[in-house]
Amino acid sequence: MAPARTPLSLYVHWPYCSFLCRFCAFSKARVPAGGVDHALITRALLAELRTSLAPHSRDKELRSIYFGGGTPSLAQPAHVAQIIEQASRLVPLAASAEITLESNPTSAETDKMAAFKAAGITRYSIGIQTLDDGVLQRVGRLHSGAEALAAANRAASLFPGHVSLDMMFGFESQTVDQWQRELETVLAHANGHLSLYQLTVEPGTPLFRDIRAQRVKRNPDDTLALMYETAVALCRSRGLAHYEVSNYAASPESQSVHNIGYWQGRQWIGIGPSAHSRFIDPASGTCLRTVRIPDIQRWVRSCLEHGHGTAKSETVDDAEARQEAVVFGLRMLDGLSNARFMRTGCVSSGALSLAEYLRVNQVQRYLRDGYLRSSGRLDHLAPTERGLQVIDSILLDILP
Amino acid sequence: MEWKGSGNNDLEAAVSMGIEKFILSPFVNFVPQPFASYIVQAHGFASTIAKTVMDTLCMNNYTGGFIDTNYMVPLPASKDTVFMYPSPQIAKGMLKACRLFQKQKGLQKRRKRPGRKTPASRMRRAWKHPLVGCALPCSQRYKTRQSMATACGYLRKASMKSGGYATKADGLGAEIDITGYTPDRIRNFSIIAHIDHGKSTLADRLLETTGVITKSGKNKQVLDKLKVERERGITVKAQSASMFCEHDGRKYLVNLIDTPGHVDFSYEVSRSLAACQGTILLVDAAQGIQAQTVANFYLAFGEGLAVIPMLNKVDLPTAEPDRAALQIESAFEIDAANIVHLSAKTGLGIDRVLPSVIERIPAPSGSIDAPFKALLFDTWYDKYVGVVCLMAIKDGAVRRGDRVVSMHSGTRYEVMEVGIMHPEQRPATQLQVGQVGYVVCNMKSVAEAHVGDTFHKDKFPVVPLPGFAPAKSMVFAGVFPLDAGEFDKLNESIQKLTLNDSSVAVHKETSAALGQGWRLGFLGTLHMDVFRQRLEEEYDASVLVTAPTVPYRVQYKDGTSKYIQTPADFPTAIEIQDKVDAVMEPFVLATLIFPEQYLGAMLELCTMHRGDIHTHTYLDESRVMLKCRMPTAEMVTDFYDQLKSRSQGFASFDYEDNGYNESDLVKMEVLLNGEAVDALAAVMHRDNVATVGRTMAKRLKDVIRRQLFDIIIQTAANGKVVARETVKQLRKNVTAKCYGGDISRKMKLLNKQKEGKKRMKKIGRVELPQEAFLSVMTGSKE
């Protein structure tokens, strides 16, 4: 029997958007005036895919593929199919592999949904953000709430049990009541999965500048906390379990395999401009973190010339890997098992247990106060609902 | 790799071994070889070594030069490097050494260019290396005037970069002879003025006209050597400089003793005045007499010095010289008819300053035939030679090799070097009666140098001079390392800094909240601020300074009394009732001078700070001088800031010590979640408790960040809570989105936050930012 293959995820970054949201801090660009040169981008993606996946073909299997962006629903389904097909030829796809595509709910993109399914997409994620047409317009999104719900319905019929809807809360002047009503509507259209994000003001975004210039007001922290608590309670009452800070699923099968990979420290390869990767280099055995060139034109040129557009590659040492394992593991209500922690990514020095690594007296205090829970002598560590809500503060205390 | 050594062979051995760091111990018999060349590659230590080499060269009567290409970065020769190539042999030697160095370091040998074998071109090649030092005997001086002038020019440039060291070779290392300057040809004077009236600028101009420094337009407050002095435009440490000038066909040696201008440093002023026979009272013609003008005048007057009033800044459009002259006449009752008008900035009237000094200030008294007697009036620590003493010679003479005795301690010292400040140390063959100069005599610690001490020659005792009372600390503050692990480093830094500032009183202190630290006594709040800034800038130490307090005195019923330097030691309410006879607080007599329209505001300010108005007099029809007695504690908070803001900057202020008075004092404590924080406690008058308690609680609420539990802030006095504020529990703190691409950013942020957390002080579980301690410090009345 062949030895078990190590799971691997693939992230594909499609860099273009038809509109730019004022809060977005991701790497993206507006579709150029003459339209996107789909063939060129695909050629570059395929070249990078080949270079990056080939070294992993012998001992890995693909658990998930994720098309993110940007707005990958602007891509042509045929090209998406080509990428999936090429990837699976390089590294075998696991039987139940999850292949997600992110989309915006404009009617044009909704029309392509069936074609994407035919191309191999198994899970569909729709960025609704809000149903309030006024807010949608103010943040720069060119679709309506009604279009979003129509897209959600269409996705539910094509990808039953495998649809994710993205929502945001904390927009200027939004009240807790408004948020609750909006969420109720969305819950009625949900099919398996919800991602509910607090609006985050990232430096460098137009929203950030608006707030700095006091053109836009920020919601008070306590209001945001209340909105978050409302979301947790409401989802639970509708049978959607909270499993990560901002993610809710109807059943374990509806959870995002790809994203759980990030939180559990699975290796992943990212292709496309500005995409990150984190994997154990088969040649050297060290853990690497790489970033691709962010500028689209330069990235394309580099891919076509050198077969990849890697801008930066650095090793992740054990200390970093362990820190990441805890920081990301504790974002999930399931938490982090000691067994998984001891296997952490790239341990090249001896294995360390959670009890040896963390500041135990601090952990115990949080256990006692009901912020964390554990089984055995830290065989497993997880945040409680209450703890998850302030996990960033807790981490500062428990990490060495 | 590191190599410690003391001499020629060591240095050469180190070089040949490619040692990267060479520590050349001072005070040892390192005798430079004539025509020898030294190359030292010293990462980060280049300038230190350069200075050591230069020192050693100069002390051994050699001239020398060094090339400091600023740590591996070759600089263009014309700008920032200095070189001397007095003879081809030297250049040849240096070049040879450079080649050796190149070979050892495996550096590419540069291709020879035919026809360009001048020493200069060789030297240029040598600049590829970090540091080159060379030595030559004095007999091998520069051949022509031209080359000497060039070399001196370069040295001056280098001097600016090297902190003045290169200038030592300026005089070609020789000791100058000033024995011809008998007391009748010597004048010792100082300049006293209010802050910003142009004292240091006038000093610059005088140094320029007498050729001590070159006229480059870049001389800005040459005597203010500390970075904080230049930044704040104040003089902290008195400096002195000697000048040679001609008047009526005779040559004079004029010594200028610079004095600090700020109120906190009046102690330094009186020290400097003791070394002079006269002083220039410099008054800004636009601003007129200010509080420190008055204070300094009376200091000088008390010393019996000749006072020459002069008006500065007469070129300003707002200048009113006549009015200022009138004020001088009415305030000091001195004749201001022939007052000198000048503008130190433009140079107007500068030529009249030194003649006035020579004509109107008496020559120092004393006799060359009497046994040597000198007043030690200032010291500083030099890391190469130890303590440098500034002395005013009252009788006799002193030269290298003499054995002198301190009357204070009885210790004998051998004089290693004497000289004048010109403006850097310049060795002289001898210092004699009436002169003011420095003496290096193998003193290892500033504690040995007792300012005000009288020195005499061994076996020739003299009647001691009156001396000065030691500096008295007006305010005390706790200083703690931010990170307890940095205690040792901070300890060392404080020791080094107090070497040069003996007016800081140092005691160890342990705080329950802040751990081990010090309680330091300062002359005033500015002094405290300057000390903290120097600690942070010059020694790269991060410190936490607690709120300043004044020394309270507690008289017990059993007749004993105790000075309280920290609120933690203040007796509790019960103790006060049972054991204490009286609690006393120190007072000052403050002098305020301001335009008449602010009289109301100033009276109110004084009353608000528990001041007791003594007198107010009109200096002229529009300027008022107010004398007011007030508790020192009121002055150390925000009095000065309030004074400036309420008078729109027009009021000036000075103070003097004025004894103790009984006072109704209580200790106010700050409790965080019920736990008293000793470092936040403060002693204050009972009347202030309610207002201060409320503001303090509010301020703390603003600076303490929300944590995972409610934080209750209470201020309490005598067991009764004065005010209460709550910092609500943090409800949510979690990053919303965290996927693949966010990981690096998230981890960076986390590590930054962890760093920030380290800088917090923990009181129980409550994290206190540094601002919390500052918030108690800055002002207590809104």
Short mmCIF file of C-alpha atoms in Angstrom, two decimals, chain B residues 36 65 67 111 117-118 168 191 207 219 236 255 340 371 378 465 526 530 645 656 700 737 781:
data_model
loop_
_atom_site.label_atom_id
_atom_site.label_comp_id
_atom_site.label_asym_id
_atom_site.label_seq_id
_atom_site.Cartn_x
_atom_site.Cartn_y
_atom_site.Cartn_z
CA ALA B 36 55.08 54.93 12.57
CA GLY B 65 46.26 63.19 12.41
CA ILE B 67 41.44 59.72 8.95
CA ARG B 111 45.83 49.44 -9.98
CA LYS B 117 52.66 59.28 -7.04
CA THR B 118 52.23 62.36 -4.93
CA LYS B 168 44.02 69.36 19.85
CA ILE B 191 27.70 87.00 31.38
CA LEU B 207 35.15 83.91 20.64
CA ASN B 219 28.96 78.83 15.26
CA VAL B 236 22.82 73.63 31.53
CA ASN B 255 38.48 84.45 30.51
CA VAL B 340 26.66 99.52 25.57
CA PRO B 371 52.11 79.82 47.81
CA ASP B 378 33.71 73.15 38.11
CA LEU B 465 38.63 79.90 50.55
CA LEU B 526 13.66 71.47 34.27
CA VAL B 530 16.98 67.51 31.20
CA SER B 645 -0.27 80.77 29.30
CA GLU B 656 14.79 81.09 45.84
CA LEU B 700 -6.21 57.65 34.62
CA LYS B 737 -10.79 38.04 8.83
CA LYS B 781 -5.52 71.87 38.65
#
